[in-house]
Amino acid sequence: MKVIKFGGSSVASAEQLKKVLAIVTADNSRRFVVVSAPGKRNNKDKKVTDLLIQFYNAVLYKQPAEEVIRKIVSRYTEIATEFQVEESIEKPFYAELKALQENFDETDPYALDSFLASGENLNAQLIAACFQKSGVNARYINPKELGILVSNEPQNARILEKSYEKMYQWRDSEEILIIPGFFGYTEDGHVCTFSRGGSDITGSIVAAGMQVDLYENFTDVDGIYAASPKYIHEPELIEYATYREIRELTYAGFTVFHDEALMPSYKAKIPVIIKNTNNPECQGTLIQKSFENKSRNEVVGVASDDGFCGITVGKYLLNREVGIVRRILQILEDLHIGFEHMPSGIDDISIILRERQLTRDTEAALMKRIEEEIQPDHLSIEHGLSVVALVGEGMRERPGTTSDSTAALARKNVNLRMISQGADERSIIFTIRSEQERLAVRSLYYTFFD
Ligand code: ASP
């Protein structure tokens, strides 16, 4: 049994939906279909979810909203016309959007969530109608009926454990269930969405809830590449990756799969495969716990992300001062600042942070408190840093990966600000100046691939 999820570009037009229909009906173990809202049809197009944000803002600021409502409805009717289900779609969809406007309450913390969720909710209804019209025994199911219960965190929901048992009752449904991705319901009945891109999370949750054998995630690329095509021309496809490797790669900038989507599948031990709706024959990227009998590269991918900064605290005999790290971390905690890495030397310690967490005021407060409470000999902050992660479980077994990579970076004159490697040697993280990110990714990629 399989859960199959289609991303926004796979359901953006009637032409795409025909591919979806062919994929679902090609394999009768595909029983649960999770869908995103219609995405972009071309580079200049807008995602329905972004149109819904525009609609929400119009309502919030009491601007005319009729045009954007019609634009949203037309995205669905365009598909409905092609499948000859227009009559059952147009009026109810318009009414559902209009109701959002009429029932709007700006003090409701979940107001935006209801707008956002309607993109997937209407799409699942449309797709169920198209499937039925094409003779497929399918039905739309609302996440409430299915049992997707989430925490009270608007636009950042987390699944509640009790959902899984409820969902399992639908496991033997006669009909293929068409499930809108991206949202669930809080225990007191509010629509609440996951973070952006969260339909991947729904797919993973449904896979865990139904205890299926495979979670298939269909998107518009052949799978996960060993490096970003932004930096490498035709990078190799990763055919096999472990959950942990994908987690490390998504942490450091890979965006094919939502970084919170792995957990439910991982816990339920369900393999995940990333495949291309436009090229379903391609084998894609298979993600599971381990691949004992497969020979794999020791490095599976090189990821990178910018927007980091590093704080360096230097103090003579810092290594002998008991509790100093705790005191530095306490300052960060008081200011609600999380950190990413903390490499240390004998007399200094560096803290790598995501820059978006710091405003000018919090940065000033942070530096002032470290200065006063730690009394360092040296204190500095460096902005404009990137992290580059070299990822692969096989590195543990093979000596020399660090030296090969640092030698490659040195040959290209990439100046390393920091290196950190976890004890389980699944990844090596290099912190560098963002201007050198491209150069660093390219030199590492060509050292281990191609
Ligand atoms: N439609 C939502 C978004 O654009 C969720 C998703 O597509 O996964 O973020």
Coordinates of C-alpha atoms and ligand atoms in Angstrom, one line a residue:
M1 CA 0.0 0.0 0.0
K2 CA 1.3 3.5 -0.9
V3 CA 0.6 7.1 -0.1
I4 CA 1.3 9.3 -3.0
K5 CA 1.7 13.1 -2.8
F6 CA 1.7 15.6 -5.6
G7 CA 3.3 19.0 -5.2
G8 CA 1.9 22.3 -6.6
S9 CA 3.5 22.2 -10.1
S10 CA 2.1 18.6 -10.6
V11 CA -1.5 19.9 -10.1
A12 CA -1.1 23.3 -11.7
S13 CA -3.1 22.6 -14.9
A14 CA -5.4 20.1 -16.6
E15 CA -2.4 18.8 -18.6
Q16 CA -0.5 18.1 -15.4
L17 CA -3.6 16.5 -13.7
K18 CA -3.8 14.1 -16.6
K19 CA -0.3 12.9 -15.7
V20 CA -1.3 12.6 -12.1
L21 CA -4.3 10.5 -13.1
A22 CA -2.2 8.2 -15.2
I23 CA 0.3 7.8 -12.4
V24 CA -2.3 7.0 -9.7
T25 CA -4.2 4.5 -11.9
A26 CA -1.0 2.8 -13.1
D27 CA -0.6 1.1 -9.7
N28 CA -3.5 -0.1 -7.7
S29 CA -1.6 0.0 -4.4
R30 CA -1.7 3.8 -4.6
R31 CA -4.6 4.3 -2.2
F32 CA -4.1 7.7 -0.6
V33 CA -3.4 10.7 -2.7
V34 CA -2.3 13.9 -0.9
V35 CA -2.4 17.1 -3.0
S36 CA -1.0 20.6 -2.8
A37 CA -2.8 23.7 -4.0
P38 CA -2.2 24.5 -7.7
G39 CA 1.3 25.9 -8.1
K40 CA 3.0 27.8 -11.0
R41 CA 2.2 26.9 -14.6
N42 CA 5.2 28.8 -15.8
N43 CA 7.9 31.1 -14.4
K44 CA 5.8 34.2 -14.4
D45 CA 2.7 32.5 -12.8
K46 CA 1.7 32.8 -9.2
K47 CA 0.9 29.9 -6.8
V48 CA -2.7 29.7 -5.6
T49 CA -1.3 29.9 -2.0
D50 CA 0.3 33.2 -2.8
L51 CA -2.9 34.5 -4.4
L52 CA -4.7 33.5 -1.1
I53 CA -2.2 35.6 0.9
Q54 CA -3.0 38.5 -1.5
F55 CA -6.7 37.8 -0.9
Y56 CA -6.2 37.7 2.9
N57 CA -4.3 41.1 2.8
A58 CA -7.1 42.7 0.7
V59 CA -9.7 41.6 3.3
L60 CA -7.5 42.6 6.2
Y61 CA -6.9 46.1 4.8
K62 CA -10.5 46.4 3.6
Q63 CA -9.4 46.6 -0.1
P64 CA -11.5 45.3 -3.0
A65 CA -11.0 41.5 -3.2
E66 CA -13.3 40.5 -6.0
E67 CA -10.6 40.4 -8.7
V68 CA -8.3 38.1 -6.7
I69 CA -11.2 35.8 -5.7
R70 CA -12.1 35.4 -9.4
K71 CA -8.5 34.8 -10.3
I72 CA -8.3 32.0 -7.7
V73 CA -11.6 30.4 -8.8
S74 CA -10.4 30.6 -12.4
R75 CA -7.3 28.5 -11.6
Y76 CA -9.7 25.7 -10.6
T77 CA -12.4 26.2 -13.3
E78 CA -9.7 26.1 -16.0
I79 CA -8.9 22.5 -14.9
A80 CA -12.6 21.6 -14.2
T81 CA -13.6 22.6 -17.8
E82 CA -11.1 20.2 -19.3
F83 CA -12.5 17.4 -17.1
Q84 CA -16.1 18.5 -17.7
V85 CA -16.8 19.0 -14.0
E86 CA -17.1 22.7 -14.1
E87 CA -20.7 22.9 -13.0
S88 CA -20.2 21.2 -9.7
I89 CA -17.1 23.4 -9.0
E90 CA -17.6 27.0 -10.0
K91 CA -20.4 28.2 -7.7
P92 CA -19.4 26.3 -4.5
F93 CA -15.8 27.3 -4.8
Y94 CA -16.7 30.9 -5.2
A95 CA -19.0 30.7 -2.3
E96 CA -16.4 29.1 -0.1
L97 CA -13.9 31.9 -0.8
K98 CA -16.6 34.6 -0.3
A99 CA -17.5 33.0 3.1
L100 CA -13.9 33.6 4.2
Q101 CA -14.3 37.3 3.4
E102 CA -17.7 37.5 5.1
N103 CA -16.7 35.7 8.2
F104 CA -13.4 37.4 8.6
D105 CA -12.4 38.2 12.1
E106 CA -9.1 40.0 12.4
T107 CA -8.7 39.1 16.1
D108 CA -8.8 35.4 15.2
P109 CA -5.2 34.0 15.4
Y110 CA -6.1 31.3 12.9
A111 CA -7.7 33.7 10.3
L112 CA -4.8 33.5 7.8
D113 CA -4.7 29.7 8.2
S114 CA -8.2 29.3 6.9
F115 CA -7.3 31.4 3.8
L116 CA -4.1 29.4 3.2
A117 CA -5.7 26.0 3.7
S118 CA -8.5 26.6 1.2
G119 CA -6.0 26.3 -1.6
E120 CA -5.4 22.6 -1.0
N121 CA -8.9 22.0 0.3
L122 CA -10.6 23.2 -2.9
N123 CA -8.0 21.4 -5.0
A124 CA -8.6 18.0 -3.3
Q125 CA -12.3 18.5 -4.0
L126 CA -11.6 19.4 -7.6
I127 CA -9.3 16.4 -8.1
A128 CA -11.7 14.0 -6.6
A129 CA -14.4 15.2 -9.0
C130 CA -12.0 14.9 -12.0
F131 CA -11.0 11.3 -10.9
Q132 CA -14.6 10.3 -10.5
K133 CA -15.5 11.7 -13.9
S134 CA -12.7 9.6 -15.3
G135 CA -14.2 6.5 -13.8
V136 CA -11.9 6.2 -10.8
N137 CA -13.4 5.2 -7.5
A138 CA -12.1 8.1 -5.5
R139 CA -13.4 10.6 -2.9
Y140 CA -12.3 13.8 -1.2
I141 CA -11.8 13.6 2.5
N142 CA -11.4 16.5 4.8
P143 CA -8.5 16.3 7.3
K144 CA -10.9 16.6 10.2
E145 CA -12.8 13.5 9.1
L146 CA -9.5 11.7 8.5
G147 CA -8.3 12.6 12.0
I148 CA -5.4 15.0 11.4
L149 CA -5.2 16.8 14.8
V150 CA -2.5 19.4 15.2
S151 CA -1.1 21.7 17.9
N152 CA -2.4 25.2 18.5
E153 CA 0.4 27.0 16.5
P154 CA -1.0 29.1 13.6
Q155 CA 1.0 28.5 10.4
N156 CA 3.4 26.3 12.2
A157 CA 1.3 23.3 13.4
R158 CA 2.7 20.0 14.6
I159 CA 0.9 16.7 14.4
L160 CA -0.6 15.3 17.7
E161 CA 0.2 11.7 18.3
K162 CA -3.4 10.7 18.8
S163 CA -4.1 11.4 15.1
Y164 CA -2.4 8.2 14.0
E165 CA -4.8 5.9 15.6
K166 CA -7.8 7.7 14.2
M167 CA -6.3 7.8 10.7
Y168 CA -5.7 4.1 10.7
Q169 CA -9.4 3.4 10.7
W170 CA -9.5 4.6 7.1
R171 CA -6.8 2.2 6.0
D172 CA -9.1 -0.2 4.3
S173 CA -11.3 2.4 2.5
E174 CA -12.8 1.1 -0.7
E175 CA -12.3 4.4 -2.4
I176 CA -9.0 6.1 -3.2
L177 CA -8.9 9.0 -0.7
I178 CA -8.0 12.4 -2.0
I179 CA -6.6 14.3 0.9
P180 CA -5.7 18.1 0.9
G181 CA -2.2 18.6 2.2
F182 CA -0.8 21.4 4.4
F183 CA -3.3 21.6 7.2
G184 CA -5.1 19.9 10.1
Y185 CA -7.5 20.8 12.9
T186 CA -6.7 21.8 16.4
E187 CA -8.6 20.0 19.2
D188 CA -10.9 23.0 19.5
G189 CA -11.7 22.9 15.8
H190 CA -9.6 25.5 14.2
V191 CA -8.0 25.1 10.8
C192 CA -4.3 25.3 11.4
T193 CA -1.6 24.9 8.7
F194 CA 1.9 23.6 8.8
S195 CA 4.7 25.9 7.7
R196 CA 4.9 26.8 4.0
G197 CA 5.5 23.8 1.7
G198 CA 3.8 21.7 4.4
S199 CA 1.9 19.3 2.1
D200 CA 5.0 17.1 2.2
I201 CA 4.4 16.8 6.0
T202 CA 0.8 15.7 5.5
G203 CA 2.0 13.0 3.1
S204 CA 4.4 11.7 5.6
I205 CA 1.8 11.8 8.4
V206 CA -0.7 9.9 6.3
A207 CA 1.9 7.4 5.4
A208 CA 2.7 6.8 9.1
G209 CA -1.0 6.8 10.0
M210 CA -2.0 4.2 7.4
Q211 CA 1.2 2.2 8.0
V212 CA 1.8 1.9 4.3
D213 CA 4.9 0.3 2.6
L214 CA 6.0 3.4 0.8
Y215 CA 5.5 7.2 0.7
E216 CA 5.9 8.5 -2.9
N217 CA 6.5 12.2 -3.2
F218 CA 6.0 13.4 -6.7
T219 CA 7.5 16.8 -7.7
D220 CA 8.9 18.5 -10.8
V221 CA 12.5 17.3 -10.6
D222 CA 13.9 13.7 -11.0
G223 CA 14.8 13.5 -7.4
I224 CA 17.4 15.0 -5.0
Y225 CA 20.6 16.0 -6.7
A226 CA 24.0 15.7 -5.1
A227 CA 24.5 19.5 -5.4
S228 CA 22.3 22.4 -6.3
P229 CA 21.9 22.9 -10.1
K230 CA 22.3 26.6 -9.2
Y231 CA 26.0 25.8 -8.9
I232 CA 26.6 22.6 -10.8
H233 CA 25.6 21.9 -14.4
E234 CA 23.7 18.6 -14.4
P235 CA 24.6 17.3 -11.0
E236 CA 24.3 13.6 -10.3
L237 CA 21.1 12.3 -8.9
I238 CA 21.2 10.8 -5.4
E239 CA 19.6 7.3 -6.0
Y240 CA 19.8 6.1 -2.4
A241 CA 20.0 8.2 0.7
T242 CA 19.3 7.6 4.4
Y243 CA 16.9 9.7 6.4
R244 CA 19.8 11.2 8.3
E245 CA 21.6 12.2 5.2
I246 CA 18.6 13.9 3.8
R247 CA 18.0 15.7 7.1
E248 CA 21.6 17.0 7.0
L249 CA 21.2 18.1 3.4
T250 CA 17.9 19.9 3.9
Y251 CA 19.3 21.6 7.0
A252 CA 22.0 23.1 4.8
G253 CA 19.9 24.4 2.0
F254 CA 18.3 21.5 0.0
T255 CA 14.6 22.4 -0.6
V256 CA 13.2 19.5 -2.6
F257 CA 11.6 18.0 0.4
H258 CA 10.2 19.9 3.5
D259 CA 12.7 19.5 6.4
E260 CA 10.0 18.5 8.9
A261 CA 8.4 15.9 6.5
L262 CA 10.9 13.2 7.2
M263 CA 10.1 12.6 10.9
P264 CA 6.8 10.9 10.7
S265 CA 8.0 8.4 8.0
Y266 CA 11.3 7.9 9.8
K267 CA 9.6 7.1 13.1
A268 CA 7.2 4.7 11.4
K269 CA 10.1 3.2 9.3
I270 CA 8.4 4.0 6.0
P271 CA 10.7 4.5 3.0
V272 CA 10.2 7.7 1.0
I273 CA 10.8 8.1 -2.7
I274 CA 11.0 11.4 -4.5
K275 CA 9.9 11.2 -8.1
N276 CA 9.1 13.4 -11.1
T277 CA 5.5 13.7 -12.3
N278 CA 6.9 14.8 -15.7
N279 CA 9.3 11.8 -15.9
P280 CA 7.8 9.0 -13.8
E281 CA 10.1 6.4 -15.4
C282 CA 13.1 7.9 -13.8
Q283 CA 13.9 5.9 -10.6
G284 CA 14.1 9.0 -8.3
T285 CA 15.7 9.2 -4.9
L286 CA 14.9 6.5 -2.4
I287 CA 15.2 7.4 1.3
Q288 CA 15.3 4.9 4.0
K289 CA 17.1 4.0 7.3
S290 CA 20.0 2.1 5.8
F291 CA 21.2 0.4 2.6
E292 CA 23.2 -2.5 3.8
N293 CA 23.7 -4.3 0.6
K294 CA 24.2 -1.4 -1.7
S295 CA 27.6 0.1 -2.5
R296 CA 27.2 3.9 -2.2
N297 CA 29.5 6.8 -2.5
E298 CA 31.0 7.8 0.9
V299 CA 29.8 11.4 0.1
V300 CA 26.2 11.6 -1.1
G301 CA 25.8 15.3 -1.5
V302 CA 27.2 18.8 -1.0
A303 CA 24.7 21.4 0.3
S304 CA 25.1 25.1 1.2
D305 CA 23.2 27.9 2.7
D306 CA 23.9 31.5 3.4
G307 CA 22.6 33.9 6.0
F308 CA 24.8 33.0 8.9
C309 CA 27.0 34.9 11.3
G310 CA 29.7 33.9 13.7
I311 CA 30.5 35.3 17.2
T312 CA 33.9 34.6 18.5
V313 CA 34.7 34.8 22.2
G314 CA 38.4 34.6 23.1
K315 CA 39.6 34.4 26.7
Y316 CA 43.0 33.2 28.0
L317 CA 42.5 29.9 30.0
L318 CA 38.9 29.6 28.8
N319 CA 39.4 25.8 28.9
R320 CA 39.9 25.9 32.7
E321 CA 36.9 28.1 33.4
V322 CA 34.1 25.8 34.6
G323 CA 30.6 26.8 33.4
I324 CA 31.6 29.5 30.9
V325 CA 29.8 27.8 28.0
R326 CA 26.7 27.5 30.1
R327 CA 26.8 31.2 30.9
I328 CA 27.2 32.1 27.2
L329 CA 24.3 29.9 26.3
Q330 CA 22.2 31.4 29.1
I331 CA 22.6 34.8 27.5
L332 CA 21.5 33.4 24.1
E333 CA 18.5 31.7 25.8
D334 CA 17.5 34.9 27.6
L335 CA 17.4 36.7 24.3
H336 CA 15.6 33.8 22.5
I337 CA 18.4 33.1 20.1
G338 CA 19.1 29.6 18.9
F339 CA 22.6 28.6 17.7
E340 CA 23.6 26.2 14.9
H341 CA 27.2 25.2 15.6
M342 CA 29.7 25.9 18.4
P343 CA 33.2 24.9 17.4
S344 CA 35.8 25.6 20.1
G345 CA 39.5 26.0 20.5
I346 CA 41.6 26.1 23.7
D347 CA 41.1 29.7 24.5
D348 CA 38.2 30.6 22.2
I349 CA 34.8 29.5 21.3
S350 CA 32.7 30.4 18.2
I351 CA 29.0 30.4 17.9
I352 CA 27.4 30.2 14.5
L353 CA 23.9 31.7 14.3
R354 CA 21.2 32.2 11.6
E355 CA 21.5 35.9 10.9
R356 CA 17.7 36.4 10.5
Q357 CA 17.3 35.9 14.3
L358 CA 19.3 39.1 15.0
T359 CA 17.9 42.6 14.8
R360 CA 20.2 45.5 15.4
D361 CA 18.9 45.7 18.9
T362 CA 19.3 42.0 19.8
E363 CA 22.8 42.0 18.4
A364 CA 23.8 45.0 20.5
A365 CA 22.2 43.4 23.6
L366 CA 23.9 40.1 23.0
M367 CA 27.3 41.6 22.5
K368 CA 26.9 43.8 25.5
R369 CA 25.9 41.0 27.8
I370 CA 28.8 38.7 26.7
E371 CA 31.2 41.6 27.2
E372 CA 29.9 42.3 30.7
E373 CA 29.3 38.8 32.0
I374 CA 32.1 36.8 30.3
Q375 CA 34.7 39.6 30.2
P376 CA 36.5 38.1 27.2
D377 CA 39.9 39.3 26.0
H378 CA 38.5 39.3 22.5
L379 CA 34.9 39.5 21.2
S380 CA 33.9 39.9 17.6
I381 CA 31.0 39.2 15.2
E382 CA 31.3 38.4 11.6
H383 CA 28.4 38.7 9.2
G384 CA 27.9 37.3 5.7
L385 CA 28.8 33.7 6.3
S386 CA 27.7 30.5 4.6
V387 CA 27.8 27.0 5.7
V388 CA 28.7 24.2 3.2
A389 CA 27.9 20.7 4.3
L390 CA 29.5 17.6 2.9
V391 CA 27.2 14.7 3.8
G392 CA 27.4 11.0 3.7
E393 CA 27.2 8.1 6.2
G394 CA 30.1 6.3 4.4
M395 CA 32.6 9.0 5.5
R396 CA 32.8 7.2 8.9
E397 CA 34.4 4.2 7.3
R398 CA 36.8 6.0 5.0
P399 CA 39.8 7.9 6.4
G400 CA 40.8 11.0 4.5
T401 CA 37.5 12.7 3.5
T402 CA 38.3 15.7 5.6
S403 CA 41.8 16.1 4.2
D404 CA 40.6 15.6 0.6
S405 CA 38.0 18.2 1.1
T406 CA 40.2 20.8 2.9
A407 CA 42.9 20.2 0.2
A408 CA 40.3 20.8 -2.5
L409 CA 39.1 24.0 -0.8
A410 CA 42.7 25.2 -0.3
R411 CA 43.5 24.7 -4.0
K412 CA 40.7 27.1 -4.8
N413 CA 41.8 29.6 -2.1
V414 CA 38.6 29.2 -0.1
N415 CA 39.3 30.5 3.3
L416 CA 37.8 28.3 6.0
R417 CA 36.4 30.3 8.9
M418 CA 35.4 27.2 10.9
I419 CA 35.0 23.4 10.5
S420 CA 32.8 21.2 12.5
Q421 CA 32.1 17.6 12.4
G422 CA 29.8 15.6 14.6
A423 CA 31.1 12.6 16.5
D424 CA 29.1 10.3 14.3
E425 CA 30.9 11.7 11.2
R426 CA 27.8 11.9 9.0
S427 CA 28.7 15.4 7.8
I428 CA 31.5 17.9 7.8
I429 CA 30.3 21.5 8.0
F430 CA 32.5 24.3 6.7
T431 CA 31.8 27.9 7.5
I432 CA 33.1 30.3 4.9
R433 CA 32.5 33.8 3.5
S434 CA 29.3 33.8 1.4
E435 CA 31.2 35.3 -1.6
Q436 CA 33.1 32.0 -1.8
E437 CA 30.0 29.7 -1.5
R438 CA 29.8 28.9 -5.1
L439 CA 33.5 28.2 -5.4
A440 CA 33.4 25.9 -2.3
V441 CA 30.5 23.9 -3.5
R442 CA 32.0 23.4 -6.9
S443 CA 35.4 22.4 -5.6
L444 CA 33.9 19.9 -3.2
Y445 CA 31.5 18.5 -5.7
Y446 CA 34.2 17.8 -8.3
T447 CA 36.4 16.2 -5.7
F448 CA 33.8 13.6 -4.8
F449 CA 31.7 13.3 -8.0
D450 CA 32.0 13.2 -11.7
Ligands
ASP1 N1 0.5 25.3 -0.9 C1 1.4 25.4 0.3 C2 2.5 26.3 0.0 O1 2.7 26.8 -1.1 C3 1.8 24.1 0.8 C4 2.5 23.1 -0.2 O2 2.4 23.3 -1.4 O3 3.1 22.2 0.2 O4 3.3 26.5 0.8

